[in-house]
Amino acid sequence: MLKLFIKRWIVLLLILISTLIIGMKTSMLFFHFFFWFLVSVAAINLAWIGLEYFTIRLNLSRRFTGKVEEDDTLEIETLIKNNSFFPAFNLVLEDDLSCSPGEKELLLVDYLGAGSALELKYSCLCPLRGNYKIGPFTVYFFDPFGIFFLKKTYYIYTQLYVYPRTFEIKKFPVLTRGFLPWFGIQTTQVSGDEDEFFGIREYKEGDPIKKIHWISTARKRALIVKQFQRQSFFRATIIFNLEKEKNFGAGKERVAEYTIRIAASLAKYLIEKGISTEIIAHAGEIVYIPFNKGPEYLEDIFKFLATAQAESRVSLGEIFEEFSLYIPGDSNLIVIIPDTDWEYLSAMLSLKKRNINIMPMVLVTSTFLNPFDKEKIKKDIRIKISPDANLNPIFFAQGDNLEEFFQKY
């Protein structure tokens, strides 16, 4: 827009210079007439944009359509409404799109009548995960000839989470199923519990009315309620450490980016399968997201993963030591771990006494430094450490198609 504005002023100056030359060759009266004519036009234009600037009251709002992952296109809808009695001409709306570095969207509004509204649609590419603040709006008020302008900033921001890109998991290793004993009256669906009918008992103060067993109530002439026991269910803990010193690679091909992408894909798969999931991680500070399930819970996990950075300065062993007692028995522990931390899995093997199924997802860190020998490196690592630990780890290397590893189970 600035280039176009400069071009118009250059054209205007060329016209003035040409008029001056013509006036010097013929009559200066011609130049004076043309000069004062332009001054009059300029004064009228300045009065026009001043009137627009001080009298027009704009209401602006934006919204996004759909969720956005890395490298997705963000679709934006902005509503601009003129709440004044004066129509607006030649407006330029600028939106600062922070999710796309250095990009600003410019939209021309030729005419916006008094009391009318206009919906504008535009888009941008979001290459990196993160939490962004889109905005502010800047409105440029131009005169009819587009020579002068005044600008006004509207500090309207909209928060945007760009989530990590996930991959599809078609098949997954067998999980350990857990059980809980009888737990009394059935809980609400909001809690995510899975219950089955267990029997009946007499009504107690505080029991929900909807649990009354009316047939038994009529037969016994006393309030009788249904009671339930918890069904067997699956639980999974995902643990990882975004350690700064071990974040090898560059850009999106870093150890931390692969870790986050695997964690996001696993969480999505597990929760969509109805498996209660928790997250234990360190990304500069400890992050604990307790067991739950459902789309809102998955969104909380994705928001954390969208902003997580490799800022941890503690070891995975320290994290495990702090939380190991809280990992429930009869559950599954998914460890996303670099091969340089394999030693910490030895301590985790003690969890098998509590019937905790350990599932290591191992990132071969040397391939992030030298990806050309990744198949040989992965083979050497597998031979070296897999038999010793009596586990069945999945090995990932830089450049792998991560989706392929979850098609063979």
mmCIF file of C-alpha atoms in Angstrom:
data_model
loop_
_atom_site.group_PDB
_atom_site.id
_atom_site.type_symbol
_atom_site.label_atom_id
_atom_site.label_comp_id
_atom_site.label_asym_id
_atom_site.label_seq_id
_atom_site.Cartn_x
_atom_site.Cartn_y
_atom_site.Cartn_z
ATOM 1 C CA MET A 1 0.000 0.000 0.000
ATOM 2 C CA LEU A 2 2.846 2.374 0.812
ATOM 3 C CA LYS A 3 4.377 1.756 -2.643
ATOM 4 C CA LEU A 4 1.068 2.610 -4.328
ATOM 5 C CA PHE A 5 0.779 5.775 -2.228
ATOM 6 C CA ILE A 6 4.330 6.857 -3.199
ATOM 7 C CA LYS A 7 3.620 6.184 -6.889
ATOM 8 C CA ARG A 8 0.574 8.478 -6.783
ATOM 9 C CA TRP A 9 2.618 11.292 -5.239
ATOM 10 C CA ILE A 10 5.335 10.817 -7.842
ATOM 11 C CA VAL A 11 2.713 11.107 -10.588
ATOM 12 C CA LEU A 12 1.320 14.263 -8.954
ATOM 13 C CA LEU A 13 4.788 15.834 -8.713
ATOM 14 C CA LEU A 14 5.512 14.970 -12.342
ATOM 15 C CA ILE A 15 2.277 16.693 -13.339
ATOM 16 C CA LEU A 16 3.258 19.808 -11.354
ATOM 17 C CA ILE A 17 6.735 19.895 -12.885
ATOM 18 C CA SER A 18 5.309 19.415 -16.374
ATOM 19 C CA THR A 19 2.809 22.238 -15.749
ATOM 20 C CA LEU A 20 5.615 24.502 -14.517
ATOM 21 C CA ILE A 21 7.677 23.816 -17.625
ATOM 22 C CA ILE A 22 4.671 24.461 -19.866
ATOM 23 C CA GLY A 23 3.932 27.681 -17.958
ATOM 24 C CA MET A 24 7.525 28.887 -18.353
ATOM 25 C CA LYS A 25 7.376 28.196 -22.076
ATOM 26 C CA THR A 26 3.956 29.832 -22.578
ATOM 27 C CA SER A 27 2.278 31.777 -19.774
ATOM 28 C CA MET A 28 2.711 31.557 -15.999
ATOM 29 C CA LEU A 29 -0.995 32.276 -15.645
ATOM 30 C CA PHE A 30 -1.620 28.733 -16.861
ATOM 31 C CA PHE A 31 0.680 27.349 -14.172
ATOM 32 C CA HIS A 32 -0.906 29.535 -11.454
ATOM 33 C CA PHE A 33 -4.386 28.461 -12.462
ATOM 34 C CA PHE A 34 -3.453 24.765 -12.470
ATOM 35 C CA PHE A 35 -1.527 25.060 -9.191
ATOM 36 C CA TRP A 36 -4.387 26.723 -7.300
ATOM 37 C CA PHE A 37 -6.812 24.275 -8.847
ATOM 38 C CA LEU A 38 -4.780 21.388 -7.340
ATOM 39 C CA VAL A 39 -4.578 23.211 -4.001
ATOM 40 C CA SER A 40 -8.372 23.525 -3.966
ATOM 41 C CA VAL A 41 -8.813 19.870 -4.824
ATOM 42 C CA ALA A 42 -6.318 18.907 -2.107
ATOM 43 C CA ALA A 43 -8.152 21.037 0.463
ATOM 44 C CA ILE A 44 -11.460 19.431 -0.436
ATOM 45 C CA ASN A 45 -9.887 15.968 -0.207
ATOM 46 C CA LEU A 46 -8.350 16.714 3.177
ATOM 47 C CA ALA A 47 -11.673 18.005 4.454
ATOM 48 C CA TRP A 48 -13.308 14.829 3.116
ATOM 49 C CA ILE A 49 -11.011 12.360 4.881
ATOM 50 C CA GLY A 50 -11.069 14.500 8.043
ATOM 51 C CA LEU A 51 -14.845 14.298 8.059
ATOM 52 C CA GLU A 52 -14.693 10.524 7.569
ATOM 53 C CA TYR A 53 -12.000 10.061 10.197
ATOM 54 C CA PHE A 54 -13.810 11.983 12.949
ATOM 55 C CA THR A 55 -17.436 11.101 12.187
ATOM 56 C CA ILE A 56 -17.413 7.466 11.055
ATOM 57 C CA ARG A 57 -17.689 4.945 13.878
ATOM 58 C CA LEU A 58 -16.647 1.484 12.810
ATOM 59 C CA ASN A 59 -17.337 -1.742 14.673
ATOM 60 C CA LEU A 60 -14.944 -4.584 13.815
ATOM 61 C CA SER A 61 -14.928 -8.246 14.794
ATOM 62 C CA ARG A 62 -13.188 -11.340 13.472
ATOM 63 C CA ARG A 63 -13.686 -15.054 13.866
ATOM 64 C CA PHE A 64 -11.918 -18.181 12.685
ATOM 65 C CA THR A 65 -13.518 -21.152 11.013
ATOM 66 C CA GLY A 66 -12.324 -24.554 12.229
ATOM 67 C CA LYS A 67 -9.249 -25.701 14.117
ATOM 68 C CA VAL A 68 -5.797 -25.144 12.704
ATOM 69 C CA GLU A 69 -2.736 -27.388 12.723
ATOM 70 C CA GLU A 70 0.769 -26.597 11.516
ATOM 71 C CA ASP A 71 0.926 -25.800 7.770
ATOM 72 C CA ASP A 72 -2.866 -25.431 7.612
ATOM 73 C CA THR A 73 -4.588 -22.448 6.031
ATOM 74 C CA LEU A 74 -6.414 -20.270 8.531
ATOM 75 C CA GLU A 75 -9.773 -19.033 7.254
ATOM 76 C CA ILE A 76 -10.808 -15.671 8.726
ATOM 77 C CA GLU A 77 -14.129 -13.872 8.589
ATOM 78 C CA THR A 78 -14.159 -10.212 9.608
ATOM 79 C CA LEU A 79 -17.314 -8.161 10.032
ATOM 80 C CA ILE A 80 -17.000 -4.396 9.563
ATOM 81 C CA LYS A 81 -20.018 -2.260 10.440
ATOM 82 C CA ASN A 82 -20.540 1.460 9.966
ATOM 83 C CA ASN A 83 -22.467 2.725 13.008
ATOM 84 C CA SER A 84 -22.512 6.374 11.899
ATOM 85 C CA PHE A 85 -24.890 8.409 9.725
ATOM 86 C CA PHE A 86 -22.113 9.215 7.223
ATOM 87 C CA PRO A 87 -21.156 6.731 4.449
ATOM 88 C CA ALA A 88 -17.548 5.634 4.070
ATOM 89 C CA PHE A 89 -15.613 5.548 0.794
ATOM 90 C CA ASN A 90 -12.188 4.180 -0.099
ATOM 91 C CA LEU A 91 -11.319 2.437 3.151
ATOM 92 C CA VAL A 92 -8.387 0.052 3.413
ATOM 93 C CA LEU A 93 -8.538 -2.483 6.253
ATOM 94 C CA GLU A 94 -5.262 -4.001 7.435
ATOM 95 C CA ASP A 95 -5.163 -7.060 9.716
ATOM 96 C CA ASP A 96 -1.907 -8.096 11.389
ATOM 97 C CA LEU A 97 -1.630 -11.892 11.017
ATOM 98 C CA SER A 98 0.994 -12.860 13.583
ATOM 99 C CA CYS A 99 0.641 -16.611 12.889
ATOM 100 C CA SER A 100 2.157 -15.992 9.451
ATOM 101 C CA PRO A 101 5.439 -14.130 10.092
ATOM 102 C CA GLY A 102 5.539 -10.699 8.474
ATOM 103 C CA GLU A 103 2.168 -11.057 6.733
ATOM 104 C CA LYS A 104 -0.532 -8.398 6.845
ATOM 105 C CA GLU A 105 -3.821 -8.691 5.001
ATOM 106 C CA LEU A 106 -4.978 -5.573 3.111
ATOM 107 C CA LEU A 107 -8.652 -5.337 2.140
ATOM 108 C CA LEU A 108 -10.199 -2.536 0.078
ATOM 109 C CA VAL A 109 -13.692 -1.353 0.982
ATOM 110 C CA ASP A 110 -14.948 0.905 -1.829
ATOM 111 C CA TYR A 111 -18.177 1.859 -0.128
ATOM 112 C CA LEU A 112 -19.793 1.214 3.251
ATOM 113 C CA GLY A 113 -23.159 2.868 3.712
ATOM 114 C CA ALA A 114 -24.413 4.428 6.925
ATOM 115 C CA GLY A 115 -25.635 1.712 9.310
ATOM 116 C CA SER A 116 -24.576 -1.073 6.941
ATOM 117 C CA ALA A 117 -22.187 -3.989 7.489
ATOM 118 C CA LEU A 118 -19.854 -5.960 5.266
ATOM 119 C CA GLU A 119 -18.320 -9.402 5.799
ATOM 120 C CA LEU A 120 -14.782 -9.864 4.534
ATOM 121 C CA LYS A 121 -13.161 -13.255 4.054
ATOM 122 C CA TYR A 122 -9.439 -13.914 3.760
ATOM 123 C CA SER A 123 -6.885 -16.525 4.741
ATOM 124 C CA CYS A 124 -3.247 -17.101 5.597
ATOM 125 C CA LEU A 125 -0.875 -20.026 6.058
ATOM 126 C CA CYS A 126 0.146 -20.925 9.627
ATOM 127 C CA PRO A 127 3.511 -22.727 9.368
ATOM 128 C CA LEU A 128 4.365 -23.102 13.071
ATOM 129 C CA ARG A 129 2.465 -24.337 16.113
ATOM 130 C CA GLY A 130 1.968 -21.824 18.908
ATOM 131 C CA ASN A 131 -0.384 -19.430 20.668
ATOM 132 C CA TYR A 132 -0.857 -16.268 18.604
ATOM 133 C CA LYS A 133 -2.609 -12.963 19.133
ATOM 134 C CA ILE A 134 -4.095 -11.909 15.794
ATOM 135 C CA GLY A 135 -4.490 -8.137 15.440
ATOM 136 C CA PRO A 136 -4.763 -5.237 15.710
ATOM 137 C CA PHE A 137 -6.848 -3.808 12.867
ATOM 138 C CA THR A 138 -5.645 -0.665 11.118
ATOM 139 C CA VAL A 139 -8.089 1.321 8.967
ATOM 140 C CA TYR A 140 -6.790 3.793 6.365
ATOM 141 C CA PHE A 141 -9.195 6.590 5.363
ATOM 142 C CA PHE A 142 -8.359 7.757 1.827
ATOM 143 C CA ASP A 143 -9.587 10.774 -0.092
ATOM 144 C CA PRO A 144 -11.492 10.165 -3.380
ATOM 145 C CA PHE A 145 -8.274 10.416 -5.423
ATOM 146 C CA GLY A 146 -6.229 8.240 -3.089
ATOM 147 C CA ILE A 147 -3.544 10.885 -2.529
ATOM 148 C CA PHE A 148 -3.985 11.570 1.196
ATOM 149 C CA PHE A 149 -4.905 9.270 4.039
ATOM 150 C CA LEU A 150 -5.406 9.140 7.787
ATOM 151 C CA LYS A 151 -5.121 5.920 9.739
ATOM 152 C CA LYS A 152 -6.799 4.670 12.872
ATOM 153 C CA THR A 153 -5.835 1.604 14.889
ATOM 154 C CA TYR A 154 -8.461 -0.647 16.470
ATOM 155 C CA TYR A 155 -6.888 -2.728 19.229
ATOM 156 C CA ILE A 156 -9.015 -5.791 18.653
ATOM 157 C CA TYR A 157 -7.163 -9.066 19.193
ATOM 158 C CA THR A 158 -8.230 -12.672 18.771
ATOM 159 C CA GLN A 159 -6.365 -15.572 20.340
ATOM 160 C CA LEU A 160 -5.404 -18.396 18.013
ATOM 161 C CA TYR A 161 -3.891 -21.762 18.878
ATOM 162 C CA VAL A 162 -2.071 -23.501 16.048
ATOM 163 C CA TYR A 163 -1.927 -27.138 17.123
ATOM 164 C CA PRO A 164 0.828 -29.642 16.327
ATOM 165 C CA ARG A 165 0.177 -31.608 13.148
ATOM 166 C CA THR A 166 -1.004 -35.113 14.003
ATOM 167 C CA PHE A 167 -0.783 -38.332 12.036
ATOM 168 C CA GLU A 168 -3.334 -41.131 11.833
ATOM 169 C CA ILE A 169 -2.917 -44.157 14.089
ATOM 170 C CA LYS A 170 -4.740 -47.103 12.556
ATOM 171 C CA LYS A 171 -3.456 -49.843 14.867
ATOM 172 C CA PHE A 172 -1.952 -49.769 18.322
ATOM 173 C CA PRO A 173 -0.224 -52.256 20.659
ATOM 174 C CA VAL A 174 -2.435 -54.155 23.102
ATOM 175 C CA LEU A 175 -3.263 -52.152 26.223
ATOM 176 C CA THR A 176 -3.690 -53.383 29.785
ATOM 177 C CA ARG A 177 -7.282 -53.188 31.008
ATOM 178 C CA GLY A 178 -7.910 -51.891 34.519
ATOM 179 C CA PHE A 179 -10.752 -52.435 36.994
ATOM 180 C CA LEU A 180 -12.288 -50.504 39.852
ATOM 181 C CA PRO A 181 -14.487 -51.961 42.618
ATOM 182 C CA TRP A 182 -18.100 -51.078 43.231
ATOM 183 C CA PHE A 183 -18.475 -47.328 43.563
ATOM 184 C CA GLY A 184 -22.081 -46.812 44.638
ATOM 185 C CA ILE A 185 -24.616 -44.746 42.749
ATOM 186 C CA GLN A 186 -23.894 -44.172 39.082
ATOM 187 C CA THR A 187 -22.093 -40.908 38.446
ATOM 188 C CA THR A 188 -23.079 -38.407 35.801
ATOM 189 C CA GLN A 189 -21.984 -38.721 32.194
ATOM 190 C CA VAL A 190 -19.941 -35.546 32.563
ATOM 191 C CA SER A 191 -17.381 -37.425 34.644
ATOM 192 C CA GLY A 192 -16.740 -39.862 31.827
ATOM 193 C CA ASP A 193 -17.346 -42.933 34.037
ATOM 194 C CA GLU A 194 -18.476 -46.193 32.487
ATOM 195 C CA ASP A 195 -20.895 -48.018 34.827
ATOM 196 C CA GLU A 196 -23.073 -51.098 34.677
ATOM 197 C CA PHE A 197 -26.125 -52.078 36.743
ATOM 198 C CA PHE A 198 -25.227 -53.768 40.030
ATOM 199 C CA GLY A 199 -28.431 -53.960 42.099
ATOM 200 C CA ILE A 200 -30.897 -51.936 44.172
ATOM 201 C CA ARG A 201 -31.019 -50.475 47.661
ATOM 202 C CA GLU A 202 -33.132 -48.119 49.764
ATOM 203 C CA TYR A 203 -33.113 -44.410 48.991
ATOM 204 C CA LYS A 204 -30.755 -42.185 50.999
ATOM 205 C CA GLU A 205 -30.839 -38.427 51.315
ATOM 206 C CA GLY A 206 -28.916 -36.873 48.428
ATOM 207 C CA ASP A 207 -29.511 -39.702 45.940
ATOM 208 C CA PRO A 208 -30.561 -38.408 42.492
ATOM 209 C CA ILE A 209 -34.286 -38.769 41.806
ATOM 210 C CA LYS A 210 -33.636 -40.095 38.308
ATOM 211 C CA LYS A 211 -31.990 -43.201 39.833
ATOM 212 C CA ILE A 212 -35.183 -44.309 41.573
ATOM 213 C CA HIS A 213 -36.267 -47.805 40.568
ATOM 214 C CA TRP A 214 -40.013 -47.199 40.328
ATOM 215 C CA ILE A 215 -41.122 -50.820 39.975
ATOM 216 C CA SER A 216 -39.324 -51.837 43.174
ATOM 217 C CA THR A 217 -40.538 -48.658 44.887
ATOM 218 C CA ALA A 218 -44.152 -49.572 44.110
ATOM 219 C CA ARG A 219 -43.656 -53.159 45.218
ATOM 220 C CA LYS A 220 -41.975 -52.307 48.541
ATOM 221 C CA ARG A 221 -43.865 -49.076 49.159
ATOM 222 C CA ALA A 222 -40.545 -47.333 49.866
ATOM 223 C CA LEU A 223 -38.144 -45.381 47.708
ATOM 224 C CA ILE A 224 -35.665 -47.764 46.078
ATOM 225 C CA VAL A 225 -32.732 -46.645 43.899
ATOM 226 C CA LYS A 226 -30.509 -48.468 41.416
ATOM 227 C CA GLN A 227 -26.839 -48.896 42.219
ATOM 228 C CA PHE A 228 -24.012 -49.560 39.839
ATOM 229 C CA GLN A 229 -20.501 -50.923 39.692
ATOM 230 C CA ARG A 230 -17.710 -49.555 37.563
ATOM 231 C CA GLN A 231 -16.939 -51.453 34.382
ATOM 232 C CA SER A 232 -13.466 -52.459 33.383
ATOM 233 C CA PHE A 233 -11.720 -49.678 31.487
ATOM 234 C CA PHE A 234 -8.429 -48.562 29.958
ATOM 235 C CA ARG A 235 -6.095 -45.891 31.321
ATOM 236 C CA ALA A 236 -2.912 -44.555 29.746
ATOM 237 C CA THR A 237 -0.211 -42.197 30.989
ATOM 238 C CA ILE A 238 1.932 -40.356 28.426
ATOM 239 C CA ILE A 239 5.238 -39.132 29.843
ATOM 240 C CA PHE A 240 7.980 -37.157 28.083
ATOM 241 C CA ASN A 241 10.681 -34.587 28.763
ATOM 242 C CA LEU A 242 11.501 -31.704 26.387
ATOM 243 C CA GLU A 243 15.127 -31.386 27.424
ATOM 244 C CA LYS A 244 16.956 -28.381 26.010
ATOM 245 C CA GLU A 245 20.389 -30.019 25.816
ATOM 246 C CA LYS A 246 19.071 -32.975 23.812
ATOM 247 C CA ASN A 247 16.926 -31.105 21.306
ATOM 248 C CA PHE A 248 19.071 -32.047 18.317
ATOM 249 C CA GLY A 249 18.227 -31.089 14.750
ATOM 250 C CA ALA A 250 16.960 -27.891 13.129
ATOM 251 C CA GLY A 251 13.581 -26.248 12.577
ATOM 252 C CA LYS A 252 10.728 -28.728 12.480
ATOM 253 C CA GLU A 253 13.212 -31.598 12.263
ATOM 254 C CA ARG A 254 14.127 -31.395 15.924
ATOM 255 C CA VAL A 255 13.792 -34.035 18.640
ATOM 256 C CA ALA A 256 11.291 -31.895 20.584
ATOM 257 C CA GLU A 257 9.068 -31.366 17.516
ATOM 258 C CA TYR A 258 8.908 -35.111 16.871
ATOM 259 C CA THR A 259 8.185 -35.744 20.550
ATOM 260 C CA ILE A 260 5.320 -33.245 20.544
ATOM 261 C CA ARG A 261 3.881 -34.603 17.311
ATOM 262 C CA ILE A 262 3.937 -38.184 18.607
ATOM 263 C CA ALA A 263 2.397 -37.119 21.943
ATOM 264 C CA ALA A 264 -0.384 -35.190 20.196
ATOM 265 C CA SER A 265 -1.206 -38.076 17.861
ATOM 266 C CA LEU A 266 -1.226 -40.616 20.703
ATOM 267 C CA ALA A 267 -3.445 -38.419 22.885
ATOM 268 C CA LYS A 268 -5.879 -37.913 20.017
ATOM 269 C CA TYR A 269 -6.048 -41.640 19.267
ATOM 270 C CA LEU A 270 -6.489 -42.696 22.894
ATOM 271 C CA ILE A 271 -9.146 -40.135 23.771
ATOM 272 C CA GLU A 272 -11.118 -40.754 20.584
ATOM 273 C CA LYS A 273 -11.130 -44.446 21.568
ATOM 274 C CA GLY A 274 -12.604 -43.528 24.959
ATOM 275 C CA ILE A 275 -9.419 -44.297 26.902
ATOM 276 C CA SER A 276 -8.843 -42.186 30.000
ATOM 277 C CA THR A 277 -5.518 -40.405 29.498
ATOM 278 C CA GLU A 278 -3.126 -38.294 31.536
ATOM 279 C CA ILE A 279 -0.038 -36.281 30.584
ATOM 280 C CA ILE A 280 3.159 -35.945 32.621
ATOM 281 C CA ALA A 281 5.731 -33.699 30.944
ATOM 282 C CA HIS A 282 8.446 -31.149 31.558
ATOM 283 C CA ALA A 283 8.892 -28.150 29.253
ATOM 284 C CA GLY A 284 10.756 -25.692 31.434
ATOM 285 C CA GLU A 285 8.330 -26.501 34.238
ATOM 286 C CA ILE A 286 6.439 -29.607 35.212
ATOM 287 C CA VAL A 287 3.096 -30.063 33.468
ATOM 288 C CA TYR A 288 0.568 -32.544 34.831
ATOM 289 C CA ILE A 289 -2.792 -33.011 33.113
ATOM 290 C CA PRO A 290 -4.742 -35.592 35.192
ATOM 291 C CA PHE A 291 -6.817 -38.479 33.866
ATOM 292 C CA ASN A 292 -9.858 -37.554 31.843
ATOM 293 C CA LYS A 293 -11.351 -37.996 28.405
ATOM 294 C CA GLY A 294 -13.590 -36.214 25.937
ATOM 295 C CA PRO A 295 -13.085 -33.543 23.247
ATOM 296 C CA GLU A 296 -12.710 -30.652 25.697
ATOM 297 C CA TYR A 297 -9.974 -32.506 27.550
ATOM 298 C CA LEU A 298 -8.190 -33.249 24.264
ATOM 299 C CA GLU A 299 -8.333 -29.543 23.474
ATOM 300 C CA ASP A 300 -6.568 -28.775 26.774
ATOM 301 C CA ILE A 301 -3.790 -31.196 25.853
ATOM 302 C CA PHE A 302 -3.432 -29.676 22.394
ATOM 303 C CA LYS A 303 -3.214 -26.159 23.834
ATOM 304 C CA PHE A 304 -0.329 -27.242 26.040
ATOM 305 C CA LEU A 305 1.433 -28.987 23.143
ATOM 306 C CA ALA A 306 0.915 -25.954 20.890
ATOM 307 C CA THR A 307 3.074 -23.801 23.163
ATOM 308 C CA ALA A 308 5.470 -26.355 24.680
ATOM 309 C CA GLN A 309 9.169 -25.657 24.126
ATOM 310 C CA ALA A 310 12.349 -27.600 24.843
ATOM 311 C CA GLU A 311 13.273 -25.676 27.987
ATOM 312 C CA SER A 312 13.633 -28.513 30.490
ATOM 313 C CA ARG A 313 16.893 -28.718 32.415
ATOM 314 C CA VAL A 314 16.013 -31.797 34.470
ATOM 315 C CA SER A 315 16.278 -35.457 33.507
ATOM 316 C CA LEU A 316 13.473 -37.863 32.703
ATOM 317 C CA GLY A 317 14.640 -39.908 35.680
ATOM 318 C CA GLU A 318 13.892 -37.040 38.056
ATOM 319 C CA ILE A 319 10.413 -36.599 36.583
ATOM 320 C CA PHE A 320 9.675 -40.307 36.877
ATOM 321 C CA GLU A 321 10.931 -40.426 40.451
ATOM 322 C CA GLU A 322 8.523 -37.648 41.430
ATOM 323 C CA PHE A 323 5.442 -39.129 39.738
ATOM 324 C CA SER A 324 5.987 -42.897 39.714
ATOM 325 C CA LEU A 325 3.907 -43.490 42.851
ATOM 326 C CA TYR A 326 0.934 -41.731 41.275
ATOM 327 C CA ILE A 327 0.827 -43.870 38.128
ATOM 328 C CA PRO A 328 -2.114 -46.238 38.810
ATOM 329 C CA GLY A 329 -1.801 -49.988 38.665
ATOM 330 C CA ASP A 330 -3.485 -51.979 35.909
ATOM 331 C CA SER A 331 -2.767 -49.191 33.441
ATOM 332 C CA ASN A 332 -0.444 -48.299 30.557
ATOM 333 C CA LEU A 333 2.637 -46.075 30.570
ATOM 334 C CA ILE A 334 3.665 -44.641 27.193
ATOM 335 C CA VAL A 335 7.176 -43.202 27.408
ATOM 336 C CA ILE A 336 8.376 -40.934 24.574
ATOM 337 C CA ILE A 337 12.103 -40.977 25.121
ATOM 338 C CA PRO A 338 15.361 -40.242 23.274
ATOM 339 C CA ASP A 339 17.702 -43.224 23.025
ATOM 340 C CA THR A 340 20.228 -41.298 25.138
ATOM 341 C CA ASP A 341 17.794 -41.659 28.091
ATOM 342 C CA TRP A 342 17.340 -45.406 27.759
ATOM 343 C CA GLU A 343 18.965 -45.941 31.162
ATOM 344 C CA TYR A 344 15.922 -44.417 32.888
ATOM 345 C CA LEU A 345 13.696 -47.193 31.571
ATOM 346 C CA SER A 346 15.423 -49.608 33.948
ATOM 347 C CA ALA A 347 13.822 -47.801 36.887
ATOM 348 C CA MET A 348 10.453 -47.867 35.128
ATOM 349 C CA LEU A 349 10.536 -51.663 34.863
ATOM 350 C CA SER A 350 9.629 -51.818 38.557
ATOM 351 C CA LEU A 351 6.146 -50.664 37.552
ATOM 352 C CA LYS A 352 5.451 -54.069 36.016
ATOM 353 C CA LYS A 353 4.928 -55.393 39.546
ATOM 354 C CA ARG A 354 1.770 -53.250 39.603
ATOM 355 C CA ASN A 355 0.633 -54.617 36.255
ATOM 356 C CA ILE A 356 1.595 -51.438 34.414
ATOM 357 C CA ASN A 357 2.257 -52.032 30.739
ATOM 358 C CA ILE A 358 5.329 -49.994 29.616
ATOM 359 C CA MET A 359 5.378 -48.873 25.980
ATOM 360 C CA PRO A 360 8.578 -47.032 24.948
ATOM 361 C CA MET A 361 8.539 -44.735 21.903
ATOM 362 C CA VAL A 362 12.248 -44.177 21.237
ATOM 363 C CA LEU A 363 13.682 -41.315 19.202
ATOM 364 C CA VAL A 364 17.098 -42.175 17.754
ATOM 365 C CA THR A 365 18.767 -38.822 18.380
ATOM 366 C CA SER A 366 21.877 -39.413 16.261
ATOM 367 C CA THR A 367 19.727 -39.466 13.108
ATOM 368 C CA PHE A 368 18.796 -35.848 13.776
ATOM 369 C CA LEU A 369 22.484 -35.027 13.371
ATOM 370 C CA ASN A 370 23.283 -37.473 10.571
ATOM 371 C CA PRO A 371 20.063 -38.662 8.904
ATOM 372 C CA PHE A 372 21.867 -40.399 6.035
ATOM 373 C CA ASP A 373 22.713 -43.474 8.119
ATOM 374 C CA LYS A 374 19.414 -43.644 9.995
ATOM 375 C CA GLU A 375 18.471 -47.234 9.062
ATOM 376 C CA LYS A 376 21.833 -48.600 10.143
ATOM 377 C CA ILE A 377 21.770 -46.509 13.335
ATOM 378 C CA LYS A 378 18.241 -47.689 14.199
ATOM 379 C CA LYS A 379 19.236 -51.304 13.642
ATOM 380 C CA ASP A 380 22.328 -50.979 15.845
ATOM 381 C CA ILE A 381 20.314 -49.304 18.608
ATOM 382 C CA ARG A 382 17.602 -51.987 18.441
ATOM 383 C CA ILE A 383 20.116 -54.820 18.735
ATOM 384 C CA LYS A 384 21.945 -53.091 21.559
ATOM 385 C CA ILE A 385 19.139 -52.139 23.917
ATOM 386 C CA SER A 386 15.940 -53.971 23.075
ATOM 387 C CA PRO A 387 16.821 -57.465 24.377
ATOM 388 C CA ASP A 388 18.345 -56.130 27.568
ATOM 389 C CA ALA A 389 15.186 -54.375 28.706
ATOM 390 C CA ASN A 390 12.696 -57.090 27.754
ATOM 391 C CA LEU A 391 10.525 -54.463 26.043
ATOM 392 C CA ASN A 392 9.139 -53.926 22.572
ATOM 393 C CA PRO A 393 10.068 -50.322 21.788
ATOM 394 C CA ILE A 394 9.131 -48.472 18.615
ATOM 395 C CA PHE A 395 12.118 -46.634 17.133
ATOM 396 C CA PHE A 396 11.675 -43.348 15.284
ATOM 397 C CA ALA A 397 14.310 -41.501 13.283
ATOM 398 C CA GLN A 398 14.479 -38.085 11.687
ATOM 399 C CA GLY A 399 12.620 -38.098 8.371
ATOM 400 C CA ASP A 400 10.461 -41.156 9.144
ATOM 401 C CA ASN A 401 6.826 -41.354 8.106
ATOM 402 C CA LEU A 402 5.482 -41.709 11.640
ATOM 403 C CA GLU A 403 2.115 -43.000 10.491
ATOM 404 C CA GLU A 404 3.677 -46.165 9.049
ATOM 405 C CA PHE A 405 4.735 -47.394 12.503
ATOM 406 C CA PHE A 406 1.100 -47.750 13.583
ATOM 407 C CA GLN A 407 -0.193 -49.935 10.759
ATOM 408 C CA LYS A 408 1.225 -53.358 11.637
ATOM 409 C CA TYR A 409 -0.249 -54.222 15.065
#
